[in-house]
Amino acid sequence: MRANTWAGRNKVEVRDVPDPTILNRRDAIVRITSTAICGSDLHLVDGYVPTMQDGDVMGHEFMGEVVEVGAGVDPDRLRVGDRIVVPFPIACGACAACAAELYSCCENSNPNAGVAEKMFGHPVAGIFGYSHLTGGFAGGQAQYARVPFADVGPLKIESDLTDEQVLFLSDILPTGYMGAEMCDIQPSDVVAVWGAGPVGQFAMDSARALGAAKVIAIDKEPYRLRMAERAGHTPVNFEEVDVRSRLLELTGGRGPDKCIDAVGLEASHGSAHIAAYDRVKQAVRSETERPHALRQAILSCRSGGVVSVIGVYGGLLDKFPAGAWMNRSLTLRTGQCHVQRYMKPLLRRIERGEFDPTRIITHTLPLDEAERGFELFKNKQDDCEKVVLKP
C-alpha cells in the first residue's frame, strides 16, 4: 500500500509499505477514506519528538471503512463494512485510567511504556503515527491502518454526514473542546486563545459554545486571524501589538478570565531577541520547548483564573513563571485529549449544526501529494490552515 512516512528531519516521503495485518484478536483493519495533517505532526518532522525512525508511517487523524476484524472483536460493537472515525489515543478500555475516562493515559496500550516512563515519569497511551515513545504504531496517512482495541476506540458514523464533517472527531475538535471545557467557563468570561491554527480555532468555537462572553484569538498570521474574526472572535496580532497590554485593554485592566495555549513547543514571539533566545536553546538541546505562548498566557491571565494547555509539549522548558502561577492563584490544567470521552457528544453537536468542522479546511490533496501538503502547512503557504489527504 501507499503511505506517508518519516524520512528524516524536515522530510516526509510517500512510499510503498507492507499492508497491515491482524496481530491481535481485538484488532481491525481499516481502509482509509480521509486523513489529515496535524500541527503536532510538524513537531515530528522538525525533530523535536525523539525515537522517530526512517520509514515510520505518520498520521493520527483518520477515518474509513472496516475491512477486517479480529476474532475477539464484539460484532455488536464493530463489523466489517462499518464506517468509523478512529481516535488518536489507543485505549484498552479496561485499566484504571480508561475507567476514569483518561484515555490518553491508558496503562496498557503502549508497548514501549518503559521508554515513556523514563521521559515522563509514568507511561502514556499508545498513539497512532507518533514515534516509538508512544508505541511505534503505524499511522493513518496511508491507504490502510491496523487499529488495536478496535472495540473500544472507533466511533461508528451511521448518518450521511460527509467525511469532512466528522474526520476531526479523531483529534482536533475534541482537543479544542477539552481545552475550553477545562476552563470551567462562566457566562461573563473573556477567554483568550493563543494560536489560531486548527486546534485553536476549535478551542475558540468551543469556548463560545460553552458560554464565553468574548473569545480573543492571538496569532501572527493575518489569514488565520481573519478566519477567527469571520467566526465571531476578536483578533490580536502579536507582531503588531504587545499581547499582554492589548489583553488588559480588552478586559478593563484585569486580564482574560481564562487562557488557552493551543500552540505548544514551537511557539513564536513578536520580540526578536526573546524568540532568538529560545530558538538557540532549543537548537542546542538545552531545552526542548519554545514556551512563549505558555509564559504569556500565565502572565496575562487574571489572578485566580485558569490556564488550559492543549498545545503539545515534549520535554523540558526554561524560565517557566512559577512565581506568577503560584502567587496569583492560577489553576493550570492540561493533557493529551481523552478523545473517546468526547466523540459521541461532539458528533451530536455537529448533527445539530452547533459546530461546522469544515470551516477550517483549506486544502484537499491526494495522499501521494502528502509531501506538498506538509510544505504548504508548515510554511503557511497559500493561506494553508488545514490539509485533508485522500488515499
CSV table of C-alpha atoms in Angstrom, one decimal:
chain,number,residue,atom,x,y,z
A,1,MET,CA,0.0,0.0,0.0
A,2,ARG,CA,1.0,3.7,-0.2
A,3,ALA,CA,1.8,5.6,3.0
A,4,ASN,CA,3.3,8.8,4.0
A,5,THR,CA,6.5,8.1,6.0
A,6,TRP,CA,9.0,10.0,8.1
A,7,ALA,CA,12.2,10.1,6.1
A,8,GLY,CA,14.4,12.2,8.5
A,9,ARG,CA,14.3,15.7,10.0
A,10,ASN,CA,12.4,18.1,7.8
A,11,LYS,CA,11.4,15.3,5.3
A,12,VAL,CA,8.5,13.1,4.6
A,13,GLU,CA,8.1,10.6,1.7
A,14,VAL,CA,5.2,8.7,0.3
A,15,ARG,CA,6.4,5.1,-0.2
A,16,ASP,CA,5.1,1.6,-0.8
A,17,VAL,CA,5.0,-0.2,2.5
A,18,PRO,CA,3.6,-3.6,3.6
A,19,ASP,CA,-0.2,-3.8,4.1
A,20,PRO,CA,-1.2,-4.0,7.8
A,21,THR,CA,-2.4,-7.3,9.2
A,22,ILE,CA,-4.4,-8.5,12.2
A,23,LEU,CA,-1.9,-9.1,15.0
A,24,ASN,CA,-4.3,-9.3,18.0
A,25,ARG,CA,-7.8,-10.7,18.4
A,26,ARG,CA,-9.1,-7.2,19.1
A,27,ASP,CA,-7.6,-5.6,16.0
A,28,ALA,CA,-9.4,-4.2,13.0
A,29,ILE,CA,-8.1,-3.2,9.6
A,30,VAL,CA,-9.5,0.0,8.2
A,31,ARG,CA,-9.5,1.2,4.6
A,32,ILE,CA,-8.8,4.8,5.0
A,33,THR,CA,-11.1,7.3,3.1
A,34,SER,CA,-9.8,10.5,4.6
A,35,THR,CA,-6.9,11.5,6.8
A,36,ALA,CA,-5.3,14.8,7.7
A,37,ILE,CA,-2.1,16.6,8.6
A,38,CYS,CA,-2.0,17.8,12.2
A,39,GLY,CA,0.1,20.6,13.7
A,40,SER,CA,1.6,18.2,16.1
A,41,ASP,CA,2.9,16.2,13.1
A,42,LEU,CA,5.2,19.1,12.5
A,43,HIS,CA,7.0,18.5,15.8
A,44,LEU,CA,7.9,15.1,14.4
A,45,VAL,CA,9.1,16.5,11.1
A,46,ASP,CA,11.1,19.2,12.9
A,47,GLY,CA,12.9,16.7,15.0
A,48,TYR,CA,11.6,17.7,18.4
A,49,VAL,CA,10.0,14.4,19.4
A,50,PRO,CA,12.5,11.6,19.9
A,51,THR,CA,12.5,8.0,18.8
A,52,MET,CA,11.2,8.5,15.2
A,53,GLN,CA,12.7,6.1,12.7
A,54,ASP,CA,13.1,6.2,8.9
A,55,GLY,CA,10.0,4.7,7.4
A,56,ASP,CA,7.6,5.2,10.2
A,57,VAL,CA,4.1,5.8,8.9
A,58,MET,CA,2.8,9.1,10.0
A,59,GLY,CA,-0.7,10.5,10.8
A,60,HIS,CA,-3.1,10.2,13.7
A,61,GLU,CA,-6.3,11.8,12.3
A,62,PHE,CA,-8.1,9.3,10.1
A,63,MET,CA,-11.3,7.5,9.3
A,64,GLY,CA,-12.6,4.9,6.9
A,65,GLU,CA,-14.3,1.6,6.4
A,66,VAL,CA,-13.6,-1.6,8.4
A,67,VAL,CA,-12.5,-4.3,6.0
A,68,GLU,CA,-11.3,-7.0,8.6
A,69,VAL,CA,-11.8,-7.7,12.3
A,70,GLY,CA,-10.0,-9.9,14.7
A,71,ALA,CA,-11.8,-12.9,16.3
A,72,GLY,CA,-12.0,-11.1,19.6
A,73,VAL,CA,-13.9,-8.1,18.4
A,74,ASP,CA,-17.5,-8.0,19.6
A,75,PRO,CA,-19.7,-7.9,16.5
A,76,ASP,CA,-22.3,-5.9,18.3
A,77,ARG,CA,-19.7,-3.1,18.5
A,78,LEU,CA,-17.8,-3.3,15.2
A,79,ARG,CA,-18.3,-5.2,12.0
A,80,VAL,CA,-16.8,-5.4,8.5
A,81,GLY,CA,-18.4,-2.6,6.5
A,82,ASP,CA,-18.8,-0.1,9.4
A,83,ARG,CA,-17.8,3.5,8.7
A,84,ILE,CA,-15.7,4.7,11.6
A,85,VAL,CA,-13.6,7.6,12.9
A,86,VAL,CA,-10.5,6.5,14.8
A,87,PRO,CA,-9.4,8.4,17.9
A,88,PHE,CA,-5.7,9.2,18.0
A,89,PRO,CA,-5.0,7.7,21.5
A,90,ILE,CA,-5.1,4.0,21.6
A,91,ALA,CA,-7.0,2.8,24.8
A,92,CYS,CA,-7.7,-0.6,26.2
A,93,GLY,CA,-11.0,0.4,27.9
A,94,ALA,CA,-10.2,-1.7,31.0
A,95,CYS,CA,-7.4,-0.1,33.0
A,96,ALA,CA,-7.8,2.4,35.9
A,97,ALA,CA,-7.1,5.3,33.5
A,98,CYS,CA,-9.7,4.2,31.0
A,99,ALA,CA,-12.2,3.6,33.8
A,100,ALA,CA,-11.7,7.2,34.7
A,101,GLU,CA,-12.1,8.3,31.0
A,102,LEU,CA,-8.5,9.4,31.0
A,103,TYR,CA,-8.0,7.6,27.7
A,104,SER,CA,-4.7,9.3,26.7
A,105,CYS,CA,-3.2,7.9,29.9
A,106,CYS,CA,-4.2,4.3,29.2
A,107,GLU,CA,-1.9,1.9,31.1
A,108,ASN,CA,-2.0,-1.0,28.6
A,109,SER,CA,-1.8,0.3,25.0
A,110,ASN,CA,1.8,1.4,24.8
A,111,PRO,CA,4.2,-1.5,24.3
A,112,ASN,CA,7.1,0.9,24.8
A,113,ALA,CA,5.8,2.1,28.2
A,114,GLY,CA,9.3,1.8,29.7
A,115,VAL,CA,10.7,4.4,27.3
A,116,ALA,CA,7.8,6.8,28.0
A,117,GLU,CA,8.2,6.3,31.8
A,118,LYS,CA,11.8,7.4,31.6
A,119,MET,CA,10.8,10.5,29.7
A,120,PHE,CA,7.6,11.5,31.6
A,121,GLY,CA,7.8,9.6,34.9
A,122,HIS,CA,4.9,7.4,34.1
A,123,PRO,CA,3.9,5.8,30.8
A,124,VAL,CA,1.3,7.3,28.4
A,125,ALA,CA,-1.1,5.7,25.9
A,126,GLY,CA,-0.1,4.5,22.5
A,127,ILE,CA,-0.7,7.0,19.7
A,128,PHE,CA,-1.0,6.3,16.0
A,129,GLY,CA,1.9,7.5,14.0
A,130,TYR,CA,3.6,9.4,16.8
A,131,SER,CA,7.1,7.9,17.4
A,132,HIS,CA,8.2,4.8,19.3
A,133,LEU,CA,7.9,6.8,22.5
A,134,THR,CA,4.2,6.3,22.1
A,135,GLY,CA,4.3,2.7,20.9
A,136,GLY,CA,5.7,2.9,17.3
A,137,PHE,CA,2.2,2.3,15.9
A,138,ALA,CA,1.8,2.9,12.1
A,139,GLY,CA,-0.2,6.0,11.5
A,140,GLY,CA,-3.2,6.8,9.3
A,141,GLN,CA,-1.6,8.8,6.4
A,142,ALA,CA,-1.9,5.6,4.4
A,143,GLN,CA,-4.4,3.5,2.4
A,144,TYR,CA,-4.9,1.1,5.3
A,145,ALA,CA,-4.3,1.0,9.0
A,146,ARG,CA,-4.3,-1.5,11.8
A,147,VAL,CA,-6.5,-0.4,14.7
A,148,PRO,CA,-5.8,-2.1,18.1
A,149,PHE,CA,-8.6,-2.4,20.7
A,150,ALA,CA,-11.0,-1.8,17.8
A,151,ASP,CA,-14.0,-2.5,20.0
A,152,VAL,CA,-13.1,0.4,22.4
A,153,GLY,CA,-12.0,3.4,20.4
A,154,PRO,CA,-13.6,3.9,17.0
A,155,LEU,CA,-16.8,5.8,16.6
A,156,LYS,CA,-19.3,4.4,14.1
A,157,ILE,CA,-20.8,7.0,11.7
A,158,GLU,CA,-24.3,5.9,10.8
A,159,SER,CA,-25.6,9.1,9.2
A,160,ASP,CA,-24.9,10.6,5.8
A,161,LEU,CA,-22.5,13.3,7.2
A,162,THR,CA,-19.5,13.7,4.9
A,163,ASP,CA,-16.0,12.7,5.9
A,164,GLU,CA,-15.1,16.3,6.2
A,165,GLN,CA,-17.8,16.9,8.8
A,166,VAL,CA,-16.7,14.1,11.1
A,167,LEU,CA,-13.0,13.5,10.4
A,168,PHE,CA,-11.8,15.9,13.0
A,169,LEU,CA,-13.5,14.0,15.8
A,170,SER,CA,-10.3,11.9,15.6
A,171,ASP,CA,-8.4,14.6,17.4
A,172,ILE,CA,-8.5,18.4,16.9
A,173,LEU,CA,-12.2,19.0,17.6
A,174,PRO,CA,-12.2,17.1,20.8
A,175,THR,CA,-8.8,18.6,21.7
A,176,GLY,CA,-10.1,22.1,21.2
A,177,TYR,CA,-13.3,21.3,23.1
A,178,MET,CA,-11.4,19.8,26.0
A,179,GLY,CA,-9.2,22.9,26.2
A,180,ALA,CA,-12.3,25.0,26.6
A,181,GLU,CA,-14.0,22.6,29.0
A,182,MET,CA,-11.0,22.6,31.3
A,183,CYS,CA,-11.6,26.4,31.7
A,184,ASP,CA,-14.9,26.0,33.6
A,185,ILE,CA,-16.3,28.8,31.5
A,186,GLN,CA,-18.8,31.2,33.1
A,187,PRO,CA,-21.2,33.4,31.2
A,188,SER,CA,-19.2,36.6,31.9
A,189,ASP,CA,-15.8,35.1,31.0
A,190,VAL,CA,-13.4,36.5,28.5
A,191,VAL,CA,-11.4,33.6,27.0
A,192,ALA,CA,-8.1,34.3,25.2
A,193,VAL,CA,-6.7,31.6,22.9
A,194,TRP,CA,-3.0,31.5,21.9
A,195,GLY,CA,-2.8,30.0,18.4
A,196,ALA,CA,-5.3,30.4,15.5
A,197,GLY,CA,-4.4,27.1,13.9
A,198,PRO,CA,-7.0,24.3,13.6
A,199,VAL,CA,-6.9,23.3,17.3
A,200,GLY,CA,-7.0,27.0,18.3
A,201,GLN,CA,-10.0,27.7,16.0
A,202,PHE,CA,-11.9,24.8,17.6
A,203,ALA,CA,-11.0,25.9,21.1
A,204,MET,CA,-12.4,29.3,20.2
A,205,ASP,CA,-15.6,27.8,18.8
A,206,SER,CA,-15.9,25.5,21.9
A,207,ALA,CA,-15.4,28.4,24.3
A,208,ARG,CA,-18.2,30.3,22.7
A,209,ALA,CA,-20.4,27.2,22.6
A,210,LEU,CA,-19.8,26.7,26.4
A,211,GLY,CA,-21.0,30.3,27.0
A,212,ALA,CA,-18.0,32.7,27.0
A,213,ALA,CA,-18.9,36.3,26.7
A,214,LYS,CA,-15.9,37.1,24.4
A,215,VAL,CA,-13.3,35.0,22.8
A,216,ILE,CA,-9.9,36.5,21.7
A,217,ALA,CA,-7.7,34.9,19.0
A,218,ILE,CA,-3.9,35.5,19.3
A,219,ASP,CA,-1.7,34.8,16.3
A,220,LYS,CA,0.6,36.5,13.8
A,221,GLU,CA,-0.8,35.1,10.5
A,222,PRO,CA,-3.4,37.6,9.0
A,223,TYR,CA,-5.3,34.8,7.2
A,224,ARG,CA,-5.7,32.8,10.4
A,225,LEU,CA,-6.9,35.9,12.3
A,226,ARG,CA,-9.3,36.7,9.5
A,227,MET,CA,-10.7,33.1,9.8
A,228,ALA,CA,-11.2,33.6,13.5
A,229,GLU,CA,-12.8,37.0,13.0
A,230,ARG,CA,-15.2,35.6,10.5
A,231,ALA,CA,-16.2,33.1,13.1
A,232,GLY,CA,-17.0,35.9,15.5
A,233,HIS,CA,-13.8,36.0,17.6
A,234,THR,CA,-11.7,39.1,18.4
A,235,PRO,CA,-8.3,39.0,16.6
A,236,VAL,CA,-4.9,40.1,18.2
A,237,ASN,CA,-1.8,40.1,16.1
A,238,PHE,CA,1.2,39.6,18.4
A,239,GLU,CA,3.6,41.0,15.8
A,240,GLU,CA,1.7,44.3,15.8
A,241,VAL,CA,0.9,44.9,19.5
A,242,ASP,CA,2.1,43.9,22.9
A,243,VAL,CA,-0.2,41.0,23.7
A,244,ARG,CA,-0.5,41.5,27.5
A,245,SER,CA,-1.1,45.2,27.1
A,246,ARG,CA,-3.8,44.6,24.4
A,247,LEU,CA,-5.5,42.0,26.6
A,248,LEU,CA,-5.6,44.4,29.5
A,249,GLU,CA,-7.2,46.9,27.2
A,250,LEU,CA,-9.8,44.4,26.1
A,251,THR,CA,-10.7,43.3,29.7
A,252,GLY,CA,-10.8,46.6,31.6
A,253,GLY,CA,-7.3,46.1,33.1
A,254,ARG,CA,-8.0,42.6,34.7
A,255,GLY,CA,-6.7,40.2,32.0
A,256,PRO,CA,-8.7,37.3,30.5
A,257,ASP,CA,-10.5,35.1,32.9
A,258,LYS,CA,-9.4,32.0,31.1
A,259,CYS,CA,-6.4,31.4,28.8
A,260,ILE,CA,-5.9,28.5,26.4
A,261,ASP,CA,-2.4,27.6,25.0
A,262,ALA,CA,-3.1,25.9,21.7
A,263,VAL,CA,0.4,26.4,20.4
A,264,GLY,CA,2.8,24.2,22.3
A,265,LEU,CA,6.5,23.6,22.0
A,266,GLU,CA,7.3,25.5,18.7
A,267,ALA,CA,5.8,28.9,19.6
A,268,SER,CA,6.9,32.2,18.0
A,269,HIS,CA,7.2,35.5,19.8
A,270,GLY,CA,6.8,39.1,18.5
A,271,SER,CA,10.1,40.2,20.1
A,272,ALA,CA,13.1,39.1,18.0
A,273,HIS,CA,15.5,38.8,20.9
A,274,ILE,CA,13.1,36.7,23.0
A,275,ALA,CA,12.4,34.4,20.0
A,276,ALA,CA,16.1,34.1,19.3
A,277,TYR,CA,16.8,33.1,23.0
A,278,ASP,CA,14.6,30.1,23.0
A,279,ARG,CA,15.4,29.2,19.4
A,280,VAL,CA,19.1,28.9,20.3
A,281,LYS,CA,18.5,27.0,23.5
A,282,GLN,CA,16.2,24.6,21.6
A,283,ALA,CA,18.7,24.1,18.8
A,284,VAL,CA,21.5,23.1,21.1
A,285,ARG,CA,19.0,20.9,23.1
A,286,SER,CA,19.4,22.8,26.4
A,287,GLU,CA,15.6,22.8,26.3
A,288,THR,CA,13.1,21.0,24.1
A,289,GLU,CA,10.4,23.6,24.1
A,290,ARG,CA,9.9,27.2,23.0
A,291,PRO,CA,7.2,28.1,25.6
A,292,HIS,CA,6.5,31.7,24.6
A,293,ALA,CA,2.7,31.1,24.5
A,294,LEU,CA,2.6,29.3,27.8
A,295,ARG,CA,4.6,32.0,29.6
A,296,GLN,CA,2.5,34.8,28.0
A,297,ALA,CA,-0.8,33.0,29.0
A,298,ILE,CA,0.3,32.7,32.6
A,299,LEU,CA,1.4,36.3,32.8
A,300,SER,CA,-1.7,37.6,31.1
A,301,CYS,CA,-4.4,35.6,32.9
A,302,ARG,CA,-6.2,37.4,35.6
A,303,SER,CA,-5.5,36.4,39.2
A,304,GLY,CA,-7.5,33.4,40.2
A,305,GLY,CA,-8.0,32.4,36.5
A,306,VAL,CA,-7.4,29.2,34.6
A,307,VAL,CA,-4.7,28.4,32.1
A,308,SER,CA,-5.6,25.5,29.9
A,309,VAL,CA,-2.8,23.9,27.9
A,310,ILE,CA,-3.6,21.7,24.9
A,311,GLY,CA,-0.6,22.6,22.8
A,312,VAL,CA,1.9,19.7,22.7
A,313,TYR,CA,5.0,19.8,24.9
A,314,GLY,CA,7.5,17.0,24.8
A,315,GLY,CA,10.2,17.5,27.4
A,316,LEU,CA,11.8,20.4,29.4
A,317,LEU,CA,11.4,24.1,29.1
A,318,ASP,CA,13.2,27.2,30.5
A,319,LYS,CA,12.0,30.2,32.5
A,320,PHE,CA,8.6,28.8,33.5
A,321,PRO,CA,6.9,31.7,35.5
A,322,ALA,CA,6.2,29.6,38.6
A,323,GLY,CA,6.0,32.7,40.8
A,324,ALA,CA,3.2,34.2,38.8
A,325,TRP,CA,1.4,30.8,38.7
A,326,MET,CA,1.6,30.2,42.4
A,327,ASN,CA,1.3,33.7,43.9
A,328,ARG,CA,-1.7,34.7,41.8
A,329,SER,CA,-3.7,31.5,42.5
A,330,LEU,CA,-3.8,30.4,38.9
A,331,THR,CA,-5.1,26.9,38.0
A,332,LEU,CA,-3.1,25.1,35.3
A,333,ARG,CA,-4.9,22.3,33.5
A,334,THR,CA,-3.5,20.2,30.7
A,335,GLY,CA,-3.4,16.8,29.0
A,336,GLN,CA,-3.4,15.0,25.7
A,337,CYS,CA,-7.0,14.8,24.7
A,338,HIS,CA,-9.1,11.9,26.0
A,339,VAL,CA,-10.8,11.8,22.6
A,340,GLN,CA,-13.1,8.8,23.3
A,341,ARG,CA,-14.8,10.8,26.0
A,342,TYR,CA,-15.9,13.5,23.6
A,343,MET,CA,-16.6,11.8,20.3
A,344,LYS,CA,-20.3,11.0,20.7
A,345,PRO,CA,-21.3,14.3,22.4
A,346,LEU,CA,-19.5,16.3,19.7
A,347,LEU,CA,-21.0,14.2,16.9
A,348,ARG,CA,-24.4,15.1,18.3
A,349,ARG,CA,-23.4,18.8,18.3
A,350,ILE,CA,-22.3,18.5,14.6
A,351,GLU,CA,-25.6,16.9,13.7
A,352,ARG,CA,-27.4,19.7,15.4
A,353,GLY,CA,-25.4,22.3,13.5
A,354,GLU,CA,-23.6,23.7,16.5
A,355,PHE,CA,-20.2,23.1,15.1
A,356,ASP,CA,-19.0,23.3,11.4
A,357,PRO,CA,-15.7,21.5,11.4
A,358,THR,CA,-15.4,22.0,7.6
A,359,ARG,CA,-14.8,25.8,8.1
A,360,ILE,CA,-11.0,25.2,8.7
A,361,ILE,CA,-10.3,23.0,5.6
A,362,THR,CA,-8.3,25.0,3.1
A,363,HIS,CA,-6.6,22.2,1.1
A,364,THR,CA,-7.7,18.7,-0.1
A,365,LEU,CA,-4.9,16.7,-1.7
A,366,PRO,CA,-4.4,13.1,-2.8
A,367,LEU,CA,-2.2,11.0,-0.4
A,368,ASP,CA,0.6,10.9,-3.0
A,369,GLU,CA,0.9,14.7,-2.6
A,370,ALA,CA,1.5,14.5,1.2
A,371,GLU,CA,4.9,16.0,0.9
A,372,ARG,CA,3.5,19.1,-0.8
A,373,GLY,CA,0.8,19.2,1.9
A,374,PHE,CA,3.4,19.3,4.6
A,375,GLU,CA,5.3,22.0,2.8
A,376,LEU,CA,2.1,24.1,2.5
A,377,PHE,CA,1.1,23.6,6.1
A,378,LYS,CA,4.5,24.0,7.7
A,379,ASN,CA,5.4,27.2,5.8
A,380,LYS,CA,1.8,28.6,5.9
A,381,GLN,CA,1.8,28.9,2.1
A,382,ASP,CA,-1.3,29.7,0.1
A,383,ASP,CA,-3.1,30.6,3.3
A,384,CYS,CA,-3.0,26.9,4.4
A,385,GLU,CA,-4.9,26.2,7.6
A,386,LYS,CA,-5.8,22.5,7.3
A,387,VAL,CA,-4.9,19.8,4.8
A,388,VAL,CA,-7.1,16.7,4.2
A,389,LEU,CA,-5.5,13.9,2.3
A,390,LYS,CA,-7.4,11.4,0.3
A,391,PRO,CA,-5.8,7.9,-0.1
